[in-house]
Structures are given as C-alpha cells and as structure tokens.
Coordinates of C-alpha atoms and ligand atoms in Angstrom, one line a residue:
X289 CA 26.8 9.1 6.8
X290 CA 26.6 10.5 10.2
X291 CA 24.5 8.2 12.6
X292 CA 20.7 8.8 12.8
X293 CA 19.5 8.6 16.3
X294 CA 18.2 5.1 16.4
X295 CA 15.3 5.8 18.7
X296 CA 12.2 7.6 17.8
X297 CA 11.0 10.5 20.1
X298 CA 7.8 8.5 20.9
X299 CA 7.7 6.2 23.8
X300 CA 9.4 2.9 22.9
X301 CA 6.4 0.8 23.8
X302 CA 3.8 3.0 22.0
X303 CA 1.1 1.4 20.1
X304 CA 1.1 3.6 16.9
X305 CA 1.2 0.5 14.7
X306 CA -2.3 -0.2 15.9
X307 CA -3.8 3.2 16.8
X308 CA -2.0 5.3 14.1
X309 CA -2.6 6.6 10.7
X310 CA 0.2 5.9 8.0
X311 CA 0.6 8.1 5.0
X312 CA 2.0 6.5 1.8
X313 CA 4.3 8.7 -0.3
X314 CA 5.2 7.7 -3.9
X315 CA 8.5 9.6 -4.0
X316 CA 8.5 10.2 -7.7
X317 CA 5.3 12.2 -7.5
X318 CA 5.3 14.0 -4.2
X319 CA 7.6 17.1 -4.7
X320 CA 10.5 17.8 -6.9
X321 CA 13.2 20.3 -5.8
X322 CA 15.7 20.0 -8.7
X323 CA 13.4 20.7 -11.5
X324 CA 13.8 17.3 -13.3
X325 CA 10.1 16.5 -13.0
X326 CA 10.7 13.6 -10.6
X327 CA 10.0 13.9 -6.9
X328 CA 12.8 13.6 -4.5
X329 CA 13.6 13.2 -0.7
X330 CA 14.4 17.0 -0.4
X331 CA 10.9 17.6 -1.7
X332 CA 9.3 15.3 0.9
X333 CA 11.4 17.1 3.6
X334 CA 10.0 20.5 2.4
X335 CA 6.5 19.3 2.8
X336 CA 6.7 17.5 6.2
X337 CA 4.7 20.3 7.9
X338 CA 1.8 19.3 5.8
X339 CA 1.9 15.9 7.4
X340 CA 2.6 16.5 11.1
X341 CA 4.1 18.8 13.7
X342 CA 1.9 22.0 13.3
X343 CA -1.6 22.9 14.2
X344 CA -2.7 22.9 10.6
X345 CA -0.9 19.7 9.7
X346 CA -2.9 16.6 8.8
X347 CA -1.7 14.9 11.9
X348 CA -0.6 11.5 10.7
X349 CA 1.6 9.2 12.7
X350 CA 3.9 7.8 10.1
X351 CA 4.9 8.0 6.5
X352 CA 5.5 4.9 4.4
X353 CA 7.9 5.6 1.5
X354 CA 7.6 3.6 -1.7
X355 CA 11.0 2.6 -3.0
X356 CA 13.7 5.2 -3.3
X357 CA 16.6 2.7 -3.8
X358 CA 18.9 2.8 -6.9
X359 CA 16.8 1.3 -9.7
X360 CA 16.7 1.1 -13.4
X361 CA 12.9 1.7 -13.1
X362 CA 11.5 -1.1 -15.1
X363 CA 8.9 -1.1 -12.3
X364 CA 9.6 2.4 -11.0
X365 CA 11.7 1.4 -8.0
X366 CA 10.1 -2.0 -7.3
X367 CA 13.2 -3.4 -9.1
X368 CA 15.9 -2.7 -6.6
X369 CA 19.5 -2.6 -7.8
X370 CA 21.0 -1.8 -4.4
X371 CA 19.1 -2.5 -1.1
X372 CA 21.2 -0.2 0.9
X373 CA 21.4 2.9 -1.2
X374 CA 19.4 5.9 -2.3
X375 CA 18.9 6.5 -6.0
X376 CA 20.7 9.7 -7.0
X377 CA 17.5 10.9 -8.7
X378 CA 15.9 10.9 -5.2
X379 CA 18.9 12.3 -3.3
X380 CA 21.5 10.7 -1.0
X381 CA 21.7 8.8 2.2
X382 CA 22.3 12.2 4.0
X383 CA 19.0 13.3 2.6
X384 CA 17.4 10.2 3.9
X385 CA 19.0 10.9 7.3
X386 CA 17.5 14.4 7.3
X387 CA 14.1 13.0 6.3
X388 CA 14.1 10.6 9.2
X389 CA 15.3 13.4 11.6
X390 CA 12.6 15.7 10.2
X391 CA 9.8 13.0 10.7
X392 CA 11.1 12.1 14.2
X393 CA 11.2 15.7 15.2
X394 CA 7.6 16.0 14.3
X395 CA 6.7 12.9 16.3
X396 CA 6.2 10.9 13.0
X397 CA 7.6 7.5 12.3
X398 CA 9.2 6.2 9.1
X399 CA 8.2 3.0 7.3
X400 CA 10.1 2.0 4.2
X401 CA 9.2 -0.4 1.4
X402 CA 11.3 -3.6 1.2
X403 CA 11.1 -5.5 -2.1
X404 CA 12.5 -8.8 -1.1
X405 CA 10.8 -11.3 -3.3
X406 CA 12.9 -10.1 -6.3
X407 CA 15.7 -7.7 -7.1
X408 CA 16.4 -5.8 -10.2
X409 CA 18.2 -7.8 -13.0
X410 CA 20.7 -5.0 -12.7
X411 CA 21.6 -5.9 -9.1
X412 CA 25.2 -7.1 -8.8
X413 CA 23.9 -10.4 -7.2
X414 CA 21.9 -11.2 -10.4
X415 CA 24.8 -10.2 -12.7
X416 CA 27.0 -12.5 -10.7
X417 CA 24.4 -15.2 -10.7
X418 CA 23.8 -15.1 -14.4
X419 CA 27.5 -15.2 -15.2
X420 CA 28.3 -18.6 -13.6
X421 CA 26.6 -21.9 -12.7
X422 CA 29.2 -22.5 -10.1
X423 CA 30.2 -19.2 -8.6
X424 CA 29.3 -17.9 -5.1
X425 CA 26.0 -16.3 -6.4
X426 CA 25.0 -19.2 -8.7
X427 CA 22.1 -20.3 -6.4
X428 CA 20.9 -16.7 -5.3
X429 CA 18.1 -16.8 -7.9
X430 CA 15.8 -19.6 -9.0
X431 CA 17.4 -21.2 -12.1
X432 CA 16.3 -24.4 -13.8
X433 CA 17.2 -26.4 -16.9
X434 CA 14.7 -26.6 -19.6
X435 CA 13.0 -30.1 -19.9
X436 CA 13.7 -29.9 -23.7
X437 CA 12.7 -28.1 -26.9
X438 CA 9.2 -27.6 -28.1
X439 CA 8.1 -28.8 -31.6
X440 CA 8.9 -25.3 -32.8
X441 CA 12.4 -25.7 -31.5
X442 CA 12.2 -23.2 -28.6
X443 CA 13.4 -24.2 -25.1
X444 CA 10.4 -25.2 -23.0
X445 CA 10.1 -23.6 -19.5
X446 CA 10.4 -25.7 -16.4
X447 CA 6.7 -25.5 -15.4
X448 CA 3.4 -23.7 -16.2
X449 CA 3.8 -20.7 -13.9
X450 CA 2.8 -17.4 -15.3
X451 CA 4.2 -13.9 -14.6
X452 CA 1.7 -11.6 -12.9
X453 CA 2.9 -9.0 -15.3
X454 CA 2.1 -11.2 -18.4
X455 CA 3.7 -14.1 -20.2
X456 CA 5.6 -17.0 -18.7
X457 CA 7.2 -16.6 -15.3
X458 CA 10.5 -18.0 -16.8
X459 CA 13.0 -16.3 -19.0
X460 CA 15.7 -18.1 -20.9
X461 CA 19.2 -16.8 -20.2
X462 CA 21.7 -17.4 -23.0
X463 CA 24.7 -16.8 -20.7
X464 CA 23.7 -19.7 -18.3
X465 CA 21.7 -21.7 -20.8
X466 CA 19.0 -22.0 -18.2
X467 CA 15.7 -20.4 -17.3
X468 CA 15.3 -18.0 -14.3
X469 CA 12.0 -17.3 -12.5
X470 CA 10.4 -14.0 -12.3
X471 CA 6.9 -13.6 -10.7
X472 CA 6.8 -10.1 -12.2
X473 CA 8.8 -8.6 -15.1
X474 CA 11.9 -10.4 -16.6
X475 CA 13.8 -7.6 -15.1
X476 CA 12.7 -8.6 -11.6
X477 CA 14.2 -12.0 -11.1
X478 CA 12.9 -13.8 -7.9
X479 CA 15.5 -14.3 -5.2
X480 CA 16.0 -17.7 -3.9
X481 CA 15.0 -17.5 -0.2
X482 CA 15.8 -21.3 0.3
X483 CA 19.5 -20.3 0.0
X484 CA 20.7 -19.6 3.6
X485 CA 23.1 -17.0 2.2
X486 CA 20.3 -15.0 0.5
X487 CA 18.3 -15.2 3.7
X488 CA 21.3 -13.8 5.7
X489 CA 21.9 -11.1 3.2
X490 CA 18.3 -9.9 3.1
X491 CA 17.8 -10.0 6.9
X492 CA 21.0 -8.0 7.0
X493 CA 19.3 -5.4 4.9
X494 CA 16.4 -5.3 7.5
X495 CA 19.0 -4.8 10.3
X496 CA 20.8 -2.0 8.5
X497 CA 17.8 0.1 7.9
X498 CA 16.7 -0.4 11.5
X499 CA 20.2 0.8 12.5
X500 CA 19.6 3.8 10.3
X501 CA 16.6 4.7 12.4
X502 CA 13.5 3.5 10.4
X503 CA 10.4 2.4 12.4
X504 CA 9.0 -0.2 10.1
X505 CA 8.8 -2.0 6.8
X506 CA 6.1 -2.5 4.2
X507 CA 6.9 -5.9 2.8
X508 CA 6.2 -6.0 -0.9
X509 CA 4.4 -9.2 -2.0
X510 CA 5.7 -11.1 1.1
X511 CA 3.6 -14.2 0.5
X512 CA 5.5 -15.0 -2.6
X513 CA 9.0 -15.3 -1.0
X514 CA 8.8 -19.1 -1.1
X515 CA 7.7 -21.3 -3.9
X516 CA 7.2 -25.1 -3.9
X517 CA 10.6 -26.7 -3.4
X518 CA 9.9 -29.1 -6.3
X519 CA 8.6 -26.2 -8.5
X520 CA 5.5 -28.3 -9.4
X521 CA 3.1 -26.8 -12.0
X522 CA 0.1 -25.1 -10.7
X523 CA -3.2 -27.0 -11.3
X524 CA -5.5 -25.4 -14.0
X525 CA -8.8 -23.8 -13.3
X526 CA -11.6 -22.7 -15.5
X527 CA -12.8 -19.1 -15.7
X528 CA -11.5 -15.8 -14.7
X529 CA -10.0 -13.0 -16.9
X530 CA -6.5 -13.6 -18.3
X531 CA -4.0 -16.4 -18.1
X532 CA -3.0 -15.7 -14.5
X533 CA -6.5 -16.6 -13.3
X534 CA -6.6 -19.9 -15.2
X535 CA -4.4 -21.6 -12.6
X536 CA -4.8 -22.2 -8.9
X537 CA -1.8 -20.6 -7.4
X538 CA -1.0 -23.3 -4.9
X539 CA 2.8 -23.8 -5.7
X540 CA 4.0 -20.3 -6.6
X541 CA 3.1 -18.5 -3.4
X542 CA 1.9 -19.1 0.2
X543 CA 4.2 -21.9 1.0
X544 CA 4.5 -23.1 4.6
X545 CA 8.1 -22.1 4.9
X546 CA 7.0 -18.5 5.1
X547 CA 5.9 -18.8 8.7
X548 CA 9.4 -19.6 9.9
X549 CA 11.0 -16.8 8.0
X550 CA 8.3 -14.3 9.2
X551 CA 9.0 -15.3 12.8
X552 CA 12.7 -14.7 12.3
X553 CA 12.2 -11.4 10.6
X554 CA 9.7 -10.2 13.2
X555 CA 12.0 -11.2 16.0
X556 CA 14.6 -8.9 14.5
X557 CA 12.1 -6.1 14.1
X558 CA 10.7 -6.6 17.7
X559 CA 14.2 -6.3 19.2
X560 CA 13.6 -2.6 19.0
X561 CA 10.4 -1.5 20.7
X562 CA 7.8 0.4 18.7
X563 CA 8.9 -1.0 15.3
X564 CA 6.4 -2.6 12.9
X565 CA 5.8 -4.4 9.6
X566 CA 3.0 -4.5 7.2
X567 CA 3.0 -7.3 4.6
X568 CA 1.4 -6.9 1.2
X569 CA -0.7 -10.0 0.6
X570 CA -0.2 -10.8 -3.1
X571 CA -3.3 -12.2 -4.7
X572 CA -4.5 -13.7 -1.5
X573 CA -7.7 -13.9 0.6
X574 CA -8.8 -13.1 4.1
X575 CA -8.3 -16.7 5.1
X576 CA -4.6 -16.5 4.2
X577 CA -4.2 -13.0 5.7
X578 CA -5.5 -13.7 9.2
X579 CA -2.9 -16.1 10.5
X580 CA -0.1 -13.9 9.2
X581 CA -1.1 -10.9 11.5
X582 CA 0.5 -10.5 14.8
X583 CA 1.0 -7.7 17.3
X584 CA 3.1 -5.0 15.5
X585 CA 2.8 -6.9 12.2
X586 CA -0.1 -6.1 9.9
X587 CA -1.3 -7.5 6.6
X588 CA -2.9 -5.6 3.7
X589 CA -5.8 -7.9 3.0
X590 CA -7.5 -5.6 0.4
X591 CA -11.0 -6.0 1.8
X592 CA -11.9 -2.4 1.0
X593 CA -9.7 -1.4 -2.0
X594 CA -12.0 -2.2 -4.8
X595 CA -15.5 -1.9 -3.5
X596 CA -18.1 0.2 -5.4
X597 CA -19.9 3.1 -3.9
X598 CA -22.4 1.1 -1.8
X599 CA -23.2 0.8 1.9
X600 CA -24.1 -2.9 1.3
X601 CA -20.8 -3.6 -0.3
X602 CA -18.9 -2.1 2.7
X603 CA -21.2 -3.7 5.2
X604 CA -20.6 -7.2 3.8
X605 CA -16.8 -6.6 3.4
X606 CA -16.5 -5.5 7.0
X607 CA -18.6 -8.5 8.1
X608 CA -16.6 -11.0 6.1
X609 CA -13.4 -9.6 7.6
X610 CA -14.8 -9.6 11.2
X611 CA -15.9 -13.1 10.7
X612 CA -12.4 -14.2 9.3
X613 CA -10.4 -12.3 11.9
X614 CA -12.5 -12.4 15.0
X615 CA -11.5 -10.1 17.8
X616 CA -7.8 -10.8 17.6
X617 CA -6.0 -10.0 14.3
X618 CA -5.8 -6.2 13.7
X619 CA -6.8 -5.0 10.3
X620 CA -5.0 -2.6 7.9
X621 CA -7.4 -0.3 6.1
X622 CA -6.7 1.1 2.8
X623 CA -8.9 2.6 0.1
X624 CA -6.1 3.7 -2.4
X625 CA -2.5 3.1 -3.2
X626 CA 0.0 3.2 -6.1
X627 CA -1.4 0.1 -7.8
X628 CA -5.1 0.7 -7.8
X629 CA -7.3 3.5 -9.2
X630 CA -7.8 6.3 -6.7
X631 CA -10.9 5.9 -4.7
X632 CA -11.9 9.5 -5.2
X633 CA -12.4 8.6 -8.9
X634 CA -13.8 5.1 -8.2
X635 CA -16.5 6.6 -6.0
X636 CA -17.3 9.8 -8.0
X637 CA -20.1 10.0 -10.4
X638 CA -18.9 9.6 -14.0
X639 CA -20.0 13.1 -15.1
X640 CA -17.5 16.0 -14.6
X641 CA -19.9 19.0 -14.3
X642 CA -19.6 21.0 -11.2
X643 CA -22.5 19.3 -9.4
X644 CA -20.9 15.9 -10.1
X645 CA -17.6 17.1 -8.9
X646 CA -19.2 18.4 -5.6
X647 CA -20.9 15.1 -5.2
X648 CA -17.7 13.2 -5.7
X649 CA -16.1 15.4 -3.0
X650 CA -18.9 14.8 -0.6
X651 CA -18.5 11.0 -1.2
X652 CA -14.7 11.3 -0.6
X653 CA -15.5 12.9 2.8
X654 CA -17.8 10.0 3.7
X655 CA -15.0 7.6 2.6
X656 CA -12.5 9.4 4.7
X657 CA -14.8 9.1 7.7
X658 CA -15.1 5.3 7.0
X659 CA -11.3 4.8 6.6
X660 CA -10.4 6.8 9.7
X661 CA -13.1 5.3 12.0
X662 CA -13.2 1.6 11.1
X663 CA -11.3 -0.8 13.4
X664 CA -7.8 -1.1 12.2
X665 CA -4.7 1.0 11.3
X666 CA -5.5 3.4 8.6
X667 CA -3.3 3.9 5.5
X668 CA -3.7 7.1 3.4
X669 CA -2.3 7.5 -0.1
X670 CA -0.8 10.9 -0.9
X671 CA -3.4 13.2 -2.6
X672 CA -6.4 11.5 -1.2
X673 CA -6.6 14.2 1.4
X674 CA -7.5 16.5 -1.4
X675 CA -9.5 13.9 -3.1
X676 CA -7.0 13.9 -6.1
X677 CA -8.5 12.1 -9.0
X678 CA -7.0 9.6 -11.4
X679 CA -5.1 10.9 -14.3
X680 CA -6.5 10.1 -17.7
X681 CA -3.8 8.5 -19.7
X682 CA -4.4 6.7 -23.0
X683 CA -3.0 3.1 -23.1
X684 CA -0.6 4.1 -25.9
X685 CA 0.9 6.8 -23.6
X686 CA 1.3 4.5 -20.6
X687 CA 4.6 4.4 -18.9
X688 CA 3.6 1.7 -16.4
X689 CA 5.5 -1.3 -17.7
X690 CA 2.9 -4.0 -17.4
X691 CA 0.4 -1.8 -19.0
X692 CA 2.7 -1.7 -22.1
X693 CA 2.5 -5.6 -22.1
X694 CA -1.3 -5.8 -21.8
X695 CA -3.0 -8.1 -24.3
X696 CA -5.9 -10.6 -24.4
X697 CA -4.1 -13.1 -22.1
X698 CA -3.0 -10.4 -19.9
X699 CA -5.6 -7.8 -19.2
X700 CA -4.0 -5.0 -17.2
X701 CA -5.1 -1.5 -15.8
X702 CA -2.8 1.4 -16.2
X703 CA -1.3 2.3 -12.8
X704 CA -0.1 5.7 -14.1
X705 CA -3.6 7.0 -13.4
X706 CA -3.0 6.7 -9.6
X707 CA 0.5 8.1 -9.6
X708 CA 0.0 11.6 -10.7
X709 CA 2.0 14.5 -9.3
X710 CA 0.8 16.0 -6.0
X711 CA -0.9 19.3 -6.3
X712 CA 0.4 21.7 -3.7
X713 CA -0.8 25.1 -5.3
X714 CA -2.5 26.5 -8.2
X715 CA 0.7 28.0 -9.5
X716 CA 3.0 26.7 -12.3
X717 CA 3.7 23.0 -12.1
X718 CA 1.1 22.9 -9.2
X719 CA 4.0 23.4 -6.9
X720 CA 5.2 20.0 -7.7
X721 CA 8.0 20.9 -10.0
X722 CA 9.5 23.7 -12.1
X723 CA 10.3 21.2 -14.8
X724 CA 8.1 19.0 -17.1
X725 CA 6.6 16.5 -14.7
X726 CA 7.2 12.7 -15.4
X727 CA 3.5 12.2 -15.5
X728 CA 0.9 15.1 -16.4
X729 CA -0.4 17.4 -13.7
X730 CA -4.0 16.9 -12.9
X731 CA -6.3 18.8 -15.2
X732 CA -8.1 20.3 -12.1
X733 CA -5.0 21.2 -10.1
X734 CA -5.7 24.9 -10.2
X735 CA -8.8 24.3 -8.2
X736 CA -7.9 21.1 -6.4
X737 CA -4.7 21.7 -4.4
X738 CA -3.5 21.8 -0.9
X739 CA -3.2 25.6 -0.7
X740 CA -6.7 26.2 -1.9
X741 CA -8.3 23.5 0.3
X742 CA -6.4 24.8 3.3
X743 CA -8.3 28.0 3.0
X744 CA -11.7 26.4 2.5
X745 CA -13.1 25.3 5.9
X746 CA -15.4 22.9 4.0
X747 CA -12.7 21.2 1.9
X748 CA -12.0 17.5 1.8
X749 CA -8.6 18.4 3.3
X750 CA -10.1 20.0 6.3
X751 CA -12.4 17.0 6.8
X752 CA -9.3 14.8 6.9
X753 CA -7.6 17.1 9.4
X754 CA -10.7 17.2 11.7
X755 CA -11.1 13.4 11.5
X756 CA -7.5 12.7 12.3
X757 CA -7.7 15.1 15.3
X758 CA -10.9 13.4 16.5
X759 CA -9.4 9.9 16.0
X760 CA -6.3 11.0 18.0
X761 CA -8.4 12.1 21.0
X762 CA -10.9 9.2 20.9
X763 CA -9.6 6.0 22.3
X764 CA -12.7 4.1 21.1
X765 CA -11.8 5.0 17.4
X766 CA -8.2 4.2 17.8
X767 CA -8.4 0.8 19.6
X768 CA -12.1 0.0 20.2
X769 CA -14.0 -3.2 19.4
X770 CA -16.4 -2.8 16.5
X771 CA -20.0 -3.8 16.0
X772 CA -21.9 -3.0 12.7
X773 CA -25.5 -2.0 13.5
X774 CA -28.5 -3.2 11.6
X775 CA -30.3 -0.4 9.9
X776 CA -33.6 -0.1 8.0
X777 CA -32.2 2.1 5.3
X778 CA -29.9 0.0 3.0
X779 CA -27.9 3.1 2.1
X780 CA -26.8 3.7 5.6
X781 CA -23.8 2.1 7.2
X782 CA -23.5 2.6 10.9
X783 CA -21.3 1.0 13.5
X784 CA -20.1 1.3 17.1
X785 CA -16.6 1.3 18.4
X786 CA -16.2 0.6 22.2
X787 CA -13.4 0.5 24.6
X788 CA -13.7 0.4 28.4
X789 CA -16.8 2.5 29.2
X790 CA -16.5 4.9 26.2
X791 CA -17.8 4.4 22.8
X792 CA -18.2 6.2 19.4
X793 CA -21.1 5.9 17.1
X794 CA -20.4 6.3 13.3
X795 CA -23.1 6.7 10.6
X796 CA -22.5 7.0 7.0
X797 CA -25.2 7.9 4.4
X798 CA -24.1 6.7 1.0
X799 CA -27.3 8.1 -0.7
X800 CA -27.8 11.6 -2.1
X801 CA -31.1 12.0 -0.2
X802 CA -31.8 12.2 3.5
X803 CA -31.8 9.0 5.4
X804 CA -32.8 7.8 8.9
X805 CA -30.4 6.1 11.2
X806 CA -31.1 4.4 14.5
X807 CA -28.8 4.6 17.5
X808 CA -28.3 2.2 20.3
X809 CA -28.4 3.5 23.8
X810 CA -25.2 5.4 24.8
X811 CA -23.1 3.8 27.6
X812 CA -24.6 4.4 31.0
X813 CA -24.5 7.9 32.2
X814 CA -23.4 9.3 28.8
X815 CA -24.9 10.8 25.6
X816 CA -24.0 10.6 21.9
X817 CA -22.7 14.0 21.1
X818 CA -21.7 14.9 17.5
X819 CA -18.1 15.6 17.2
X820 CA -17.8 15.5 13.4
X821 CA -20.1 15.8 10.5
X822 CA -19.3 16.1 6.8
X823 CA -22.3 18.4 6.3
X824 CA -21.7 21.0 9.0
X825 CA -24.2 19.6 11.6
X826 CA -23.8 21.6 14.7
X827 CA -20.9 20.1 16.8
X828 CA -22.1 19.1 20.3
X829 CA -25.6 18.2 19.0
X830 CA -26.9 15.4 21.2
X831 CA -28.5 12.4 19.3
X832 CA -31.0 10.0 20.8
X833 CA -32.6 6.9 19.4
X834 CA -32.7 8.1 15.8
X835 CA -31.5 10.8 13.6
X836 CA -32.0 12.2 10.1
X837 CA -28.8 12.1 8.1
X838 CA -28.5 14.8 5.4
X839 CA -27.7 13.5 1.8
X840 CA -24.1 12.1 1.9
X841 CA -23.6 13.0 5.5
X842 CA -21.1 11.1 7.6
X843 CA -21.1 11.7 11.3
X844 CA -19.2 10.6 14.4
X845 CA -20.7 10.9 17.8
X846 CA -18.6 9.7 20.7
X847 CA -20.1 9.0 24.2
Ligands
GLC1190 C1 3.7 -4.9 -5.4 C2 3.9 -3.5 -5.7 C3 3.8 -3.1 -7.1 C4 4.9 -3.9 -7.8 C5 4.9 -5.3 -7.5 C6 6.1 -6.0 -7.9 O1 2.5 -5.3 -5.7 O2 2.9 -2.7 -4.8 O3 3.8 -1.7 -7.4 O4 4.8 -3.7 -9.2 O5 4.7 -5.6 -6.1 O6 7.2 -5.6 -7.0

C-alpha cells in the first residue's frame, strides 16, 4: 500500500471534534459497485460529493465507518478477524487509501470503528488461544475452568454473567476443556486486556491506523474492556425485562482499570493534533459517562436515542445531562444508529397515509434542528438526511444474529430495520445496487431518495443542508453554552446558545397546532433574526419578546 498522507488538510489544532458533524456510514448498506448486493468502499467513494466538498453537499465534517475489516459476519463486522485488513467484500487497503484521500481532499475527516473488547472467534489469536493452554496466545482471551458439573452432568460456568446477546456469557470449549468469556455472541470472545501482550497488540492497531491517515476512532463498547480481576458473580436484582436486567452489572464492565488504559490510548491519539475518539458507553448512565469525557474524547451517553416525540421528554433529558455534565464535558448527540430503530420512524405517526407521512417528515425536520443546534458534537446516521424509515422485517426473516436468538429470557429488537440500503435514486435498486440487496430496499424508495429530495426545496434533505450551513457559520451553535428557556406551552422546547457576545435562539414546536414561544432579550445592540425555519418563515424576520410558531415549526434565530 502506498503511504496515505498522514496529515489532514484541516489545521492541525482544529476543533472539529467539538464543533463538527460526523456522518455514520454502515458500509454494507451505503452503495454497492460490484453488484453483489453488499455496499463497498468504492461505493462510498462514489458518493463523497453527497457528503462534502460541493455547494450542494450536506457539508459534514467527518465520516465514521462501521467495521469494514475481514469478518465472518456473525455480527456483521463487529466480529473482527483481522484488525489491520479490509474485507474483500468491501474492497482493499488501496480502496481505503483512496477513500481517506477523497475525504481529506474534501476537507472531511475519517473516523473508524475499533472493536477492541472482543475479536471474532475466527481471528488467528483466538484460534491459537483455543489450541493450547500453554502456548504464547493461551492468555489472550478470558479462559476459566469449570467449578464442576451440574446435577444434569453439564459443566457449570465460572460465574453468573450473561451475554448481552442472550444466554450465558461463557461457552465451553472442548479443545481446551475450559470456558471462555463472551459479552456478546459465542463467536465474539472477549480479549484479555489484563495481558500486557494483548494491550500492546491492540494499541499497535491504533497506531497503525493513525499511520494510515485516519483522524479518529469510535470505540465499540469501551467500558467493557476490563472485567473484575476475580470474575466475581454479579449481584442479582429484581425487575426489568430479560435475564440481562436481573443483575447489577458491577463486575462485568466499568472497572477502575479502564481509566489508565484510556489515558494511554488517548495519549497515543493526542500525539497527532486534530485526532479524536468517541467511546460507546455500553449499558451505562450519564454518571458513568461524564468522567470518561475529555477534550478530543467524547462518549455516546444515549441521552436522546430512545426518547418519544415529546418536548417534555427532550427537555428533561437535556436538563439531566446538563446537570450531570455541568459546563465542562462535551456531549455527543445522536438520534439514530445501526443498533436502534431509526428516529424518523420512532417519531412518525403510526399511520402511513400521505398526511401521516408528511407529518412524519415535518417531525424529522424538527428533530434535525434539535440535533444540529443542541450543545454537543452531532452524529448523523446515513439515510436520516432523507428521513429514511425503518424496514419492516418479520422476525422469522431477521438476519441480525441476536434477533435470531431472541426468547423470553432474551427479548431483542431486530436491528435489520435500521440497516436498510441507502436510497440514492428512484431507479432500479434505488441506485444502491444492481444486484439483489442484502436487505430489502425501502418500500417508499421511489419517492424517498436523495435525487428526488435534492430537487425539492422543501425536502428533509434540504433542511439538513441548510442547518449544516447555518451551524458552520454560527459559532454560538458550534461551541456556545446552552440554556433551556422556560415556556408556557408544554409542547415547545426553546433554548439559547451563547458564545462571546453572540447568541442563537432555537425554538421547536412539537405540536401539530400553532404555539406561542417567548424570547429573552437579544444580546445588547443586536436583534433575533430568523436564519432557518422548517416551515418557510421569511428569513431575516426579526423576532421580539414572543412569536407564534406554526404547527411543527422549528426555527433558529441568531443575534
Ligand atoms: C456495539 C455495536 C453493536 C455490536 C456490539 C458488539 O454495541 O454498536 O452493533 O453488535 O457492540 O460488538
């Protein structure tokens, strides 16, 4: 592979990790160039202009790629068989190099997903580890003897830990005559971060990708890297849905050793200015998230990802986070990702008649305004810019592996619904693929696609473009402090972002009827002037102490 220029074109000390907008791509579903129905890196390269570099681009600052490494796909890439390679179904390292160059050439950063809690069971390390109790890789995974047989004669697992993907977290291995630990599928054995050789190898992976020119990492389930050294059983708790929630997860995640490791990992990333990480907090709370956040290092705390369509719900989530974080830790805002139902569907009315579809799109624009103006780095999930909806896939047809293991003890949602092919055009294969797609195309792809929404000035896509442009030119939206404003109407969420002597006022009407919003005084010598409205309010309109919002109107008025 020829060397990728290690430096991005942006200034080395830039603050994109904080002010920017990151666009998540699920490579399997973005664009397929070889007709096998699975997206690939060449497909992403073909669509980079959609993301940045041209006047009609969305204008995002970075992409985050879900895993593209060689993988047997038990968890669609989150089971990595080679941390330094590219799976041939996605392309080659040369394609990756072209992708990085294509992003950097458009002023866009590249964040890649690192899955370091576990590898694939097909990884050479695990194969070596399972083959010998004494070989050099014997201690690279978490192996334990059984405490003995049960009354029924089966080997009993070392403790009561559960797999997040159903069943025990321990699988018996006939070759070693021992159990190994897997927080997720049995095909995803947990690496032993307490082994210095493992630590060195995985930090070496970080260094290699930095050398290859990437600008940051999304750290998959990073708070599970360490488990209790003595592997004590978790205490039981009463309540909750499914066996996972019947335990207090005090020993199988969030161990104090994580702090030291993060410091070491961050020091490596920080050696090169302008790099960042974002850690995926697994099954954790705001209280656990706050101390893990640092400059250039964000944490997905999930405050917003499963809220209902309700101003009060968002108001209290924002208040809870502001209280837990205070003015320091910088939030990461996300409404959708590859694990959760798409928010355009979560927020849309249940009916599918044209009026309900239009109402759903109007809500998607309000949600976009929220996501792109709240304090924090914004993360978009491919397709949300056209309000792509969930696929409807019967459980019996699910390909998401945990969905196929679901039962009473393990209730699970089908993640396929959020992973549908991107809809680029109304033509055959929606412009996604010329072959049979790995998941069905959206039923409404002929109407809901990038080409069509580009031509419609009132589309969801054009709202995203306008909002991204406004955010980029408004420092208060990018970096300002945030104050939620009390309002008489419970369906209105309004807040202020301020930095220096500039400010931006944001008002969101969650109701399908007009609503009144009150405004605070503008900073001295300035006026609130509308710069964006989802309902076509005249730009440049000046607002004073109160304004009437149209049904489902979101507006932004800087001063
Ligand atoms: C993270 C990923 C998810 C994956 C799991 C195991 O939660 O987002 O897709 O299945 O980790 O790697």
